[in-house]
PDB file of C-alpha atoms and ligand atoms in Angstrom:
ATOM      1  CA  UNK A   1     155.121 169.595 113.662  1.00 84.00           C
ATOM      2  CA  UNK A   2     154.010 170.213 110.176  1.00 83.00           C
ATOM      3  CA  UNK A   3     155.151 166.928 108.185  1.00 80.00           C
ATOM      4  CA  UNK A   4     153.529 168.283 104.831  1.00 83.00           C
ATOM      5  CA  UNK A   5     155.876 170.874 104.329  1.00 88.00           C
ATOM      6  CA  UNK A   6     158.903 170.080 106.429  1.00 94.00           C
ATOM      7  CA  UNK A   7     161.129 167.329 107.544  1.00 92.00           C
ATOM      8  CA  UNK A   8     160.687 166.338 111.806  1.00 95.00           C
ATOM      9  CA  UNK A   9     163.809 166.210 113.274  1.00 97.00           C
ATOM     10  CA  UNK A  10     164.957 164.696 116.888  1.00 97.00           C
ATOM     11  CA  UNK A  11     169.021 165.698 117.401  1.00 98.00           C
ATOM     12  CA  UNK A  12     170.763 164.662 120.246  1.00 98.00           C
ATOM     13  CA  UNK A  13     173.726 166.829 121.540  1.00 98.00           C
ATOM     14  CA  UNK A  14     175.688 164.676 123.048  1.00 98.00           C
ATOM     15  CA  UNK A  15     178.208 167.908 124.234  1.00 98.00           C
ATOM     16  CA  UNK A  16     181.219 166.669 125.756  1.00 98.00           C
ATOM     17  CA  UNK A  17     180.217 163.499 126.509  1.00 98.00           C
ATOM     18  CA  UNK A  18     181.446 159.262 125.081  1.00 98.00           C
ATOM     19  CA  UNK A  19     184.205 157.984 124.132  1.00 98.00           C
ATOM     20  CA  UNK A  20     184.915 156.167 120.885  1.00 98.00           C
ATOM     21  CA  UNK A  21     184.124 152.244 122.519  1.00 98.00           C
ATOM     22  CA  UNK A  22     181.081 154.417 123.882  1.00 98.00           C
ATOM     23  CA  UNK A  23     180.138 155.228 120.978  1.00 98.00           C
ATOM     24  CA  UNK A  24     180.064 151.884 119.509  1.00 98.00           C
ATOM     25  CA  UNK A  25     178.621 150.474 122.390  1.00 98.00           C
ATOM     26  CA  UNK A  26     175.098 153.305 121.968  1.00 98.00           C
ATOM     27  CA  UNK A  27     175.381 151.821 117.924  1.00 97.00           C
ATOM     28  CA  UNK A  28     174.970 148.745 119.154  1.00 97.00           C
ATOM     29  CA  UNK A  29     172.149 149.497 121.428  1.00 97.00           C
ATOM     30  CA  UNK A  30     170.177 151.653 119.003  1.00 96.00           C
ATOM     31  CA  UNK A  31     170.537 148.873 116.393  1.00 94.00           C
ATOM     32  CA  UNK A  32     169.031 146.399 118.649  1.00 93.00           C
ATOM     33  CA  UNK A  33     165.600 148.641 120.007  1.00 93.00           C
ATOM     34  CA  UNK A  34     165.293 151.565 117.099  1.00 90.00           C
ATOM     35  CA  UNK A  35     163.581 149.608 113.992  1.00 77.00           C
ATOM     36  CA  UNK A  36     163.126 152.695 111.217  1.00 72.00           C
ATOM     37  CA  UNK A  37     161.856 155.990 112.441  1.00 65.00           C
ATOM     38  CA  UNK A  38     158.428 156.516 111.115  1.00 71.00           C
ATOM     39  CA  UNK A  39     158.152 160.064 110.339  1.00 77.00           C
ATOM     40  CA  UNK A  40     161.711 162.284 111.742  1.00 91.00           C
ATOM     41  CA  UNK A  41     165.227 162.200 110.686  1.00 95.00           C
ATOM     42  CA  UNK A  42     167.034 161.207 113.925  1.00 96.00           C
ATOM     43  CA  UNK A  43     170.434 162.724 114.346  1.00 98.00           C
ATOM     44  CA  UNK A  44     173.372 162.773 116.946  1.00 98.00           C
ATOM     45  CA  UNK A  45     175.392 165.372 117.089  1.00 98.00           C
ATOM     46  CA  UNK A  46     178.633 163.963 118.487  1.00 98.00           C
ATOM     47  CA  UNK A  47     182.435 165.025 119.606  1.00 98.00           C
ATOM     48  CA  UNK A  48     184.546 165.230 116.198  1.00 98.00           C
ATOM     49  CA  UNK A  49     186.953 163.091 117.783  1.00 98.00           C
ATOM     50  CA  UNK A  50     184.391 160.448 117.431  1.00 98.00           C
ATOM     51  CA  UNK A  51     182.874 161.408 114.087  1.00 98.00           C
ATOM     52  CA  UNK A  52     184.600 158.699 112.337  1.00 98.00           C
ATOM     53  CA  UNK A  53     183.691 155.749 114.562  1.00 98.00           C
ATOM     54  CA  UNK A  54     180.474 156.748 115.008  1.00 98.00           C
ATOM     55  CA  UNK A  55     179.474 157.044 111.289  1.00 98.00           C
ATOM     56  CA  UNK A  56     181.196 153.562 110.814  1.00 97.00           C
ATOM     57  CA  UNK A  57     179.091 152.614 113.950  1.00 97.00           C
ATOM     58  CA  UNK A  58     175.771 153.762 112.972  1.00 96.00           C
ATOM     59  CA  UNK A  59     176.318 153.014 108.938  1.00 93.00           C
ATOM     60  CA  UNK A  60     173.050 150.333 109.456  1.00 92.00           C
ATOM     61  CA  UNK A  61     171.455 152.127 112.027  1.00 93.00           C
ATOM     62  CA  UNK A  62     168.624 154.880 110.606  1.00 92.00           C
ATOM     63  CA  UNK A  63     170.647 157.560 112.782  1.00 95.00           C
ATOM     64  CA  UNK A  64     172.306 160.638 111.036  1.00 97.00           C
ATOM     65  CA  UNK A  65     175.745 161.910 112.135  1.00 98.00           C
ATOM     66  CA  UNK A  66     176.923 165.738 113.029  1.00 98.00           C
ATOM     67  CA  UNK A  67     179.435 167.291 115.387  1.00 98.00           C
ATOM     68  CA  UNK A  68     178.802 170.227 117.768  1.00 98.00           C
ATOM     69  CA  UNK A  69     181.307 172.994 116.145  1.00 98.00           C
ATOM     70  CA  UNK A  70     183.578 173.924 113.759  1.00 98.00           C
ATOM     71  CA  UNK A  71     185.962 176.729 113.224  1.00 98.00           C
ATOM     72  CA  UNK A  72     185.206 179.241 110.185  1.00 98.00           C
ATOM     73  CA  UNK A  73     188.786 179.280 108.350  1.00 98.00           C
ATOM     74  CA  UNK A  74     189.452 176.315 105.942  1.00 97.00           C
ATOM     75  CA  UNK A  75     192.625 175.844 107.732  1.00 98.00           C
ATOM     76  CA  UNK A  76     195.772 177.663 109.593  1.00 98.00           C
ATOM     77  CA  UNK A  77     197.147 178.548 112.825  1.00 98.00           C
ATOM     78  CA  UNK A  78     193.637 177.576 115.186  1.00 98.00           C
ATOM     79  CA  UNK A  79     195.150 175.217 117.856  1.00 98.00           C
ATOM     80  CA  UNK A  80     192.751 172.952 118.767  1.00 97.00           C
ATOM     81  CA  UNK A  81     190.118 173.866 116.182  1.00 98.00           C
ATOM     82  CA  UNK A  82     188.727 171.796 113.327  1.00 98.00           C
ATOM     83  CA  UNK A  83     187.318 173.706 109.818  1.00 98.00           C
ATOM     84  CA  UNK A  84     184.252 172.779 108.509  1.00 98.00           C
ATOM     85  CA  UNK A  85     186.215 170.593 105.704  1.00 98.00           C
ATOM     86  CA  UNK A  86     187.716 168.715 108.139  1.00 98.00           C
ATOM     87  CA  UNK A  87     184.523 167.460 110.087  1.00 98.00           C
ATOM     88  CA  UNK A  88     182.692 167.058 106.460  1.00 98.00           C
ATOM     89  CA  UNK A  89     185.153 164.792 105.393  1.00 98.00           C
ATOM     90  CA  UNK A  90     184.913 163.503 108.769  1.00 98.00           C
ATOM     91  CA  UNK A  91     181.684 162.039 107.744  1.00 97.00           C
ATOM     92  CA  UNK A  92     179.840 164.510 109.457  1.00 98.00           C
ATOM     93  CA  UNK A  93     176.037 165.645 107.662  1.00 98.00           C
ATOM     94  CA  UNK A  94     175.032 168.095 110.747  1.00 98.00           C
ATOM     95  CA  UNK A  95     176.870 170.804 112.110  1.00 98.00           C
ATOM     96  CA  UNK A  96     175.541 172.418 115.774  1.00 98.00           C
ATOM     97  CA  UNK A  97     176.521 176.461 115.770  1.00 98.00           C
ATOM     98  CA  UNK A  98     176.447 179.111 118.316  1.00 98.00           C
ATOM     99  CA  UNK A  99     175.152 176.635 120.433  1.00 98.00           C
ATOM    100  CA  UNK A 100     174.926 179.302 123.983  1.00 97.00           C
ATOM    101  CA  UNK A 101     177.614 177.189 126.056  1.00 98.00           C
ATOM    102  CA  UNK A 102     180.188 178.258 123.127  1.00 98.00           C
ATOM    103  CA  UNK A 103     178.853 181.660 123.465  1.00 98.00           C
ATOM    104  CA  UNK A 104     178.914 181.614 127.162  1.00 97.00           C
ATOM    105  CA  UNK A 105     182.647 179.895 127.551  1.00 97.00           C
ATOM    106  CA  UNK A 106     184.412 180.544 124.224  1.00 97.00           C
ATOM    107  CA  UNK A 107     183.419 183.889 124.077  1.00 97.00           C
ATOM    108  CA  UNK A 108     181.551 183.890 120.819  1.00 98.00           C
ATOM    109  CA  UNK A 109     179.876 186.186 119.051  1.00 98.00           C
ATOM    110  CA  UNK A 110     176.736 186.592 116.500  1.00 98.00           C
ATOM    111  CA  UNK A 111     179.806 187.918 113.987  1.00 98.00           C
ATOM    112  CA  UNK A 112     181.760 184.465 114.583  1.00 98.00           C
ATOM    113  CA  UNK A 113     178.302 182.664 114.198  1.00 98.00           C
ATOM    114  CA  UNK A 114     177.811 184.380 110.972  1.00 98.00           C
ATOM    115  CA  UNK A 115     181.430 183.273 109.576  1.00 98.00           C
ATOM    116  CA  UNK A 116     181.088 180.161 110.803  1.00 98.00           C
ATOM    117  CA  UNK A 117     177.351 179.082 109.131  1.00 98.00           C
ATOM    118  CA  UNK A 118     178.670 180.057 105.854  1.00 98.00           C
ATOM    119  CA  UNK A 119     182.127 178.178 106.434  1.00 98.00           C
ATOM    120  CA  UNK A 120     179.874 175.386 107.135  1.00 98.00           C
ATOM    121  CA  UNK A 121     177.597 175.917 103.820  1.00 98.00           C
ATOM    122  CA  UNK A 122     180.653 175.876 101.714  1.00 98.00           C
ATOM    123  CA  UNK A 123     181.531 172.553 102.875  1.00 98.00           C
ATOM    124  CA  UNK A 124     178.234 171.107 102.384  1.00 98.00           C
ATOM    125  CA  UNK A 125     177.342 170.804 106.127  1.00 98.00           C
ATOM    126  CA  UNK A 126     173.579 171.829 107.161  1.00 98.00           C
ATOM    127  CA  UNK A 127     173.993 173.809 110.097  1.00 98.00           C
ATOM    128  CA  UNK A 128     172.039 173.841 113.495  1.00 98.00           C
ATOM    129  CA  UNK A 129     171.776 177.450 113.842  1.00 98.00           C
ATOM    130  CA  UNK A 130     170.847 178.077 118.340  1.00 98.00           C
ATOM    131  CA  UNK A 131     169.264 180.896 119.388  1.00 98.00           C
ATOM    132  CA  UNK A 132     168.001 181.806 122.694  1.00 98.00           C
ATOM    133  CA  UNK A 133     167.544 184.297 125.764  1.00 97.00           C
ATOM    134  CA  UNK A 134     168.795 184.295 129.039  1.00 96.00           C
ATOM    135  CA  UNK A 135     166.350 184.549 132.121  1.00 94.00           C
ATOM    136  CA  UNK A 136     167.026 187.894 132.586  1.00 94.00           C
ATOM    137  CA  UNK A 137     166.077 188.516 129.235  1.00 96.00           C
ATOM    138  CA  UNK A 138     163.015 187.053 129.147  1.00 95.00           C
ATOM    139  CA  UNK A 139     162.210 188.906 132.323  1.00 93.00           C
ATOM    140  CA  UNK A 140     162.563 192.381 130.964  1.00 96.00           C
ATOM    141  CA  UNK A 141     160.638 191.281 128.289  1.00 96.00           C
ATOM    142  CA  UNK A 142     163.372 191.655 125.491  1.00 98.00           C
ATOM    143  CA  UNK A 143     163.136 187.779 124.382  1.00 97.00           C
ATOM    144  CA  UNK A 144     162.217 188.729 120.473  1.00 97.00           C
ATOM    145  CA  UNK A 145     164.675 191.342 120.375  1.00 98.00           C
ATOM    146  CA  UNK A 146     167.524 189.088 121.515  1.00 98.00           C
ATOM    147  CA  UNK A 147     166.393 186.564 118.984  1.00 98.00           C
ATOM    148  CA  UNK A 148     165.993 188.651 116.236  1.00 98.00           C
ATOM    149  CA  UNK A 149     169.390 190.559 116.475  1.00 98.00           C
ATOM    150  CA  UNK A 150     171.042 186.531 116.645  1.00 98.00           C
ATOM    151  CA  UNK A 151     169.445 185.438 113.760  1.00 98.00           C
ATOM    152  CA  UNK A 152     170.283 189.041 111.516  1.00 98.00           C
ATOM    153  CA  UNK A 153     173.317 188.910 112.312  1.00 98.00           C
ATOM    154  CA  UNK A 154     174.023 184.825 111.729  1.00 98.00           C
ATOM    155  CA  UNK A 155     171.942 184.943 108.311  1.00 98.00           C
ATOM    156  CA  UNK A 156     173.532 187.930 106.955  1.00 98.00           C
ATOM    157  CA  UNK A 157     174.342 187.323 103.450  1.00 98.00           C
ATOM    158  CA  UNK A 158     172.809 183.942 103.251  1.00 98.00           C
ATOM    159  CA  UNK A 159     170.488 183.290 100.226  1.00 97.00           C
ATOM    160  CA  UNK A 160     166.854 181.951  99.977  1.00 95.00           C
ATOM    161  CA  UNK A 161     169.026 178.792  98.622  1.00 95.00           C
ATOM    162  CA  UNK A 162     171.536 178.474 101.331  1.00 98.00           C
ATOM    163  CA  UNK A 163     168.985 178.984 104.426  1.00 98.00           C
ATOM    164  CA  UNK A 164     167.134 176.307 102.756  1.00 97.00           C
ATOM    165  CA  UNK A 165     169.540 174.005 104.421  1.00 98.00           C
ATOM    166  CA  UNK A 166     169.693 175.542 108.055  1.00 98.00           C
ATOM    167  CA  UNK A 167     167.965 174.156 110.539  1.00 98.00           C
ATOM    168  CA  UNK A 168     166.957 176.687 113.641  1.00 98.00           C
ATOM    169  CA  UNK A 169     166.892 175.196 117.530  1.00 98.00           C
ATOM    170  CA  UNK A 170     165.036 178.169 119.661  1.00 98.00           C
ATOM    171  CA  UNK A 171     167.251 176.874 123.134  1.00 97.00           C
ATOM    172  CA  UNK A 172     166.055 179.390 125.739  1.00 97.00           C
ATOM    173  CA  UNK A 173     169.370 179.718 127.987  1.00 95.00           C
ATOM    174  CA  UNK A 174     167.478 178.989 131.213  1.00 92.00           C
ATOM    175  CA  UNK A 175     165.808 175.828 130.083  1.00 90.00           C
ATOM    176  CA  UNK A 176     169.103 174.130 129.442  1.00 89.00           C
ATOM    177  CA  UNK A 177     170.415 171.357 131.328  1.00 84.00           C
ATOM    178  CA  UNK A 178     168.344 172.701 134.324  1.00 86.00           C
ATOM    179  CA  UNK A 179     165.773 170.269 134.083  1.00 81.00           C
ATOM    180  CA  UNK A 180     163.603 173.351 133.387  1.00 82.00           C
ATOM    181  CA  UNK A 181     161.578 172.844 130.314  1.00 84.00           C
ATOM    182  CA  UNK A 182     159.624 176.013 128.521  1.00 87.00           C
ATOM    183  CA  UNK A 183     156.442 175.727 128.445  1.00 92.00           C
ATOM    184  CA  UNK A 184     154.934 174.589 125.122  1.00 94.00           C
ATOM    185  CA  UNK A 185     153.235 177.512 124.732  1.00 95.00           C
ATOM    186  CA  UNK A 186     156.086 179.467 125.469  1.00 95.00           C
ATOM    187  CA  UNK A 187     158.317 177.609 122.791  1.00 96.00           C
ATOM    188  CA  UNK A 188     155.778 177.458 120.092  1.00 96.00           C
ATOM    189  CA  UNK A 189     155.553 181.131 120.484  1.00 97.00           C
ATOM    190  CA  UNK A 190     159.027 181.677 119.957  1.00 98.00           C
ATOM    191  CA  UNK A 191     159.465 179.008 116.910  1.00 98.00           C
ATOM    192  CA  UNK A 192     156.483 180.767 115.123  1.00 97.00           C
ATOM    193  CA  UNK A 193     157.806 184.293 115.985  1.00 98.00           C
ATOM    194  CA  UNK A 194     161.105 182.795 113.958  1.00 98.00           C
ATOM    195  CA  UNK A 195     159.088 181.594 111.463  1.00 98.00           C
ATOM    196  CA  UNK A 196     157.247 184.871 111.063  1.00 98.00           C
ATOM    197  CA  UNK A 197     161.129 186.585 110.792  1.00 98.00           C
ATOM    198  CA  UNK A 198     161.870 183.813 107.942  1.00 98.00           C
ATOM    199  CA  UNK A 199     158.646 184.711 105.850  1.00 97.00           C
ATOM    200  CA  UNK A 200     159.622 188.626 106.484  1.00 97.00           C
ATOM    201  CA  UNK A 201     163.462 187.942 104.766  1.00 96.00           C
ATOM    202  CA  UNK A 202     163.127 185.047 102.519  1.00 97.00           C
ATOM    203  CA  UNK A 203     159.477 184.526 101.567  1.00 97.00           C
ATOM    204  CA  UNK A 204     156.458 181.911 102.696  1.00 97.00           C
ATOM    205  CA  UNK A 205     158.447 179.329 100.817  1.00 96.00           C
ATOM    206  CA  UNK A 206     160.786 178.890 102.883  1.00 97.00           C
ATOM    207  CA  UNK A 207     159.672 180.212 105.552  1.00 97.00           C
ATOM    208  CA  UNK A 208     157.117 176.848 105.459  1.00 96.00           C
ATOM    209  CA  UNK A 209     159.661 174.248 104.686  1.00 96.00           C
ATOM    210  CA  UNK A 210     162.285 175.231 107.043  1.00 97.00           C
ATOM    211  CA  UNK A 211     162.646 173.052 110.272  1.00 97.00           C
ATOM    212  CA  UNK A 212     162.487 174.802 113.736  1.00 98.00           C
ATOM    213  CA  UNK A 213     163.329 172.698 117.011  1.00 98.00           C
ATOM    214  CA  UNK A 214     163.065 173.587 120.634  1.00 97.00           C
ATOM    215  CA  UNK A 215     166.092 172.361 122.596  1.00 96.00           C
ATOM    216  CA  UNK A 216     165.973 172.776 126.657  1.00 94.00           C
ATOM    217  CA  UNK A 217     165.565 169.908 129.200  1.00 93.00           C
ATOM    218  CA  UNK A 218     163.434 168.034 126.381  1.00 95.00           C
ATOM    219  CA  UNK A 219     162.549 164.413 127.444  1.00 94.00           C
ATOM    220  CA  UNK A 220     160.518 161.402 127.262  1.00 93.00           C
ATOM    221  CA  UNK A 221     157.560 163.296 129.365  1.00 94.00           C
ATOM    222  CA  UNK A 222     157.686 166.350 127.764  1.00 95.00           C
ATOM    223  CA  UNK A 223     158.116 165.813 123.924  1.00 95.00           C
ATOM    224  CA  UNK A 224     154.841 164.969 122.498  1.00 94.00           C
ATOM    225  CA  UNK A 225     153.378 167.507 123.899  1.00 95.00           C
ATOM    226  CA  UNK A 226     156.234 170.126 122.482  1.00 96.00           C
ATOM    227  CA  UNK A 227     156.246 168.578 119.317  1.00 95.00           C
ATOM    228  CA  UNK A 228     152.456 168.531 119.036  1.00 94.00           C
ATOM    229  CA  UNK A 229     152.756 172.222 118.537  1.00 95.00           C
ATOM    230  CA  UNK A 230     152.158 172.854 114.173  1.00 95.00           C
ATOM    231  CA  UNK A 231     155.623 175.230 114.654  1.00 95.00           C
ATOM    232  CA  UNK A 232     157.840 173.228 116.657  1.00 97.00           C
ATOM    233  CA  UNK A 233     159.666 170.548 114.002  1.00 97.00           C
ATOM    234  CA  UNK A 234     161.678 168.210 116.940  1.00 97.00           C
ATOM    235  CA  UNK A 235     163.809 168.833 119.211  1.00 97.00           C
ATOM    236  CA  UNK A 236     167.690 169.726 120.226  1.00 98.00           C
ATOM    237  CA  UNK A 237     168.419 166.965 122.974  1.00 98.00           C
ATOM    238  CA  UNK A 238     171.089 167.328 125.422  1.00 97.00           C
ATOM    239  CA  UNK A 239     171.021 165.206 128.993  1.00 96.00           C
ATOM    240  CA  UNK A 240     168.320 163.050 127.729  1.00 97.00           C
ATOM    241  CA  UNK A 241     170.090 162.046 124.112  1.00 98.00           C
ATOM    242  CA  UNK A 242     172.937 159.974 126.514  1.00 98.00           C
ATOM    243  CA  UNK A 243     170.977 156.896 126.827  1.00 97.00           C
ATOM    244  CA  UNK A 244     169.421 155.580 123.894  1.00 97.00           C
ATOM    245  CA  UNK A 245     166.226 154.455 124.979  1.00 97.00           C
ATOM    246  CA  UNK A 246     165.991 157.986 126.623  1.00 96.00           C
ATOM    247  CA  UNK A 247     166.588 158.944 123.039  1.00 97.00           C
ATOM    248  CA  UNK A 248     164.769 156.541 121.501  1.00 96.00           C
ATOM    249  CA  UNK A 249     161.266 157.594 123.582  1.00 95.00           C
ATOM    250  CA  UNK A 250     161.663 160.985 122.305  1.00 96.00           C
ATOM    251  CA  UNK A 251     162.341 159.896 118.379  1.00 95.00           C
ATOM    252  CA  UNK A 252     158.789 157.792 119.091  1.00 92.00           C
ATOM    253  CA  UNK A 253     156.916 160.862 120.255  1.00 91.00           C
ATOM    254  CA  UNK A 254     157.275 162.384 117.193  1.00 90.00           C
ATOM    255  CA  UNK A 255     156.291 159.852 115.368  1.00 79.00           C
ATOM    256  CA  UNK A 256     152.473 160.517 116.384  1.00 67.00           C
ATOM    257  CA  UNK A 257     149.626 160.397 113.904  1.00 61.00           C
TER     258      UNK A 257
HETATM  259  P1  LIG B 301     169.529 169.727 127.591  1.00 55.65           P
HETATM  260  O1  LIG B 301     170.480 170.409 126.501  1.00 55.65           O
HETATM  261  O2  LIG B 301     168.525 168.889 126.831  1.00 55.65           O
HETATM  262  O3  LIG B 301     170.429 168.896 128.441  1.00 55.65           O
HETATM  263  O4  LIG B 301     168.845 170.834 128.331  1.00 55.65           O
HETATM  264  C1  LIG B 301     169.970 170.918 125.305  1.00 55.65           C
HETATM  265  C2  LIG B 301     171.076 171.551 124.493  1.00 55.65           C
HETATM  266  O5  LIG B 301     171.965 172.174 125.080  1.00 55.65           O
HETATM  267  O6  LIG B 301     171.091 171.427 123.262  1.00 55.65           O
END
């Protein structure tokens, strides 16, 4: 973390995963044990079916709201989609995309990834932009290449003003939900290689101030050390964002001195 130049943040992805009363019932839980996070913006990325409760839920509670999706047409003939409008309006701050189990099971691509960040700037959302390798990747050795070629192709046409906003998760494919964790060198490798990309499109600027997370089997034991790294900003939180004083341990790590 680097808290002069750019904001910490802890996001849990809560995936497919609460209902609304479940919802209300983690509020109620968080309001009880989380006091006001010292230094990062906590954030829960949930369901948009439960965008609406939970932003009524956690109005007193220091926790932001996003959704894991979002289609990249304002409206139309998407069954089962929502736009970006609709899950802004939904209350909605955060927006998770190309998260790799859309890639992997909805088939999606670094074009659709590209439509859908700057469906998601037009409606005032901040995207989560996730990149990330598969084993085999790493093991040919083609991990920057792979990481590279996602971000080009998601950023394309995005300003210095607009990327301002994005926040990037580096979620190695491997380390996710596996209980498999990169190692922190590993990871702060990767978040500063994406940093380096950044500074080589959009300047030092922003390259400084823009927040990079690791995401992959993140957790109470593992965090402070990940998030001790000077180019690792927090963390995206899957398994371990599901109970909140799971979630709450993590938000705590990176609130070190
Ligand atoms: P995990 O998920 O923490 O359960 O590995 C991370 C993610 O998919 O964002």
């Amino acid at each position: 973390m680097n808290r002069r130049y750019r904001k910490t943040i802890i996001a849990g992805n809560w995936k497919m995963n609460k209902t609304i009363t479940e919802t209300k019932e983690y509020a109620a839980e968080m309001r009880e044990i989380l006091g006001k996070p010292k230094w990062c913006e906590a954030v829960l990325l949930v369901p948009p079916v439960n965008l609406q409760a939970g932003v009524r839920a956690f109005k007193d509670v220091k926790i932001s709201i996003g959704t894991e999706n979002c289609h990249y047409e304002t409206s139309g003939a998407f069954t089962g989609e929502c736009s970006a409008e609709m899950v802004k309006e939904a209350g909605a701050k955060y927006v998770v995309l190309g998260h790799s189990e859309r890639r992997a099971y909805y088939n999606e691509t670094d074009m659709d990834v590209n439509k859908k960040i700057h469906a998601a700037l037009r409606a005032g959302l901040r995207p989560i932009l996730c990149v990330g390798e598969s084993l085999e990747e790493r093991e040919l050795g083609v991990t920057m290449e792979k990481i590279t070629y996602q971000l080009k192709c998601a950023l394309a046409g995005v300003t210095p003003e607009q990327v301002r906003r994005i926040v990037v998760a580096y979620e190695p494919i491997w380390a996710i939900g596996t209980g498999k964790t990169a190692t922190s060198a590993q990871a702060a490798e990767v978040c500063g290689a994406i940093r380096t990309l950044i500074r080589k499109t959009y300047g030092a600027r922003v390259a400084r101030s823009m927040s990079i997370l690791y995401g992959g089997s993140m957790n109470a034991k593992n965090a402070a050390e990940l998030l001790s790294n000077e180019d690792i900003d927090g963390g995206l939180i899957g398994g371990a964002s599901l109970e909140p004083k799971t979630f709450l341990e993590i938000i705590n790590a990176s609130n070190q001195d």
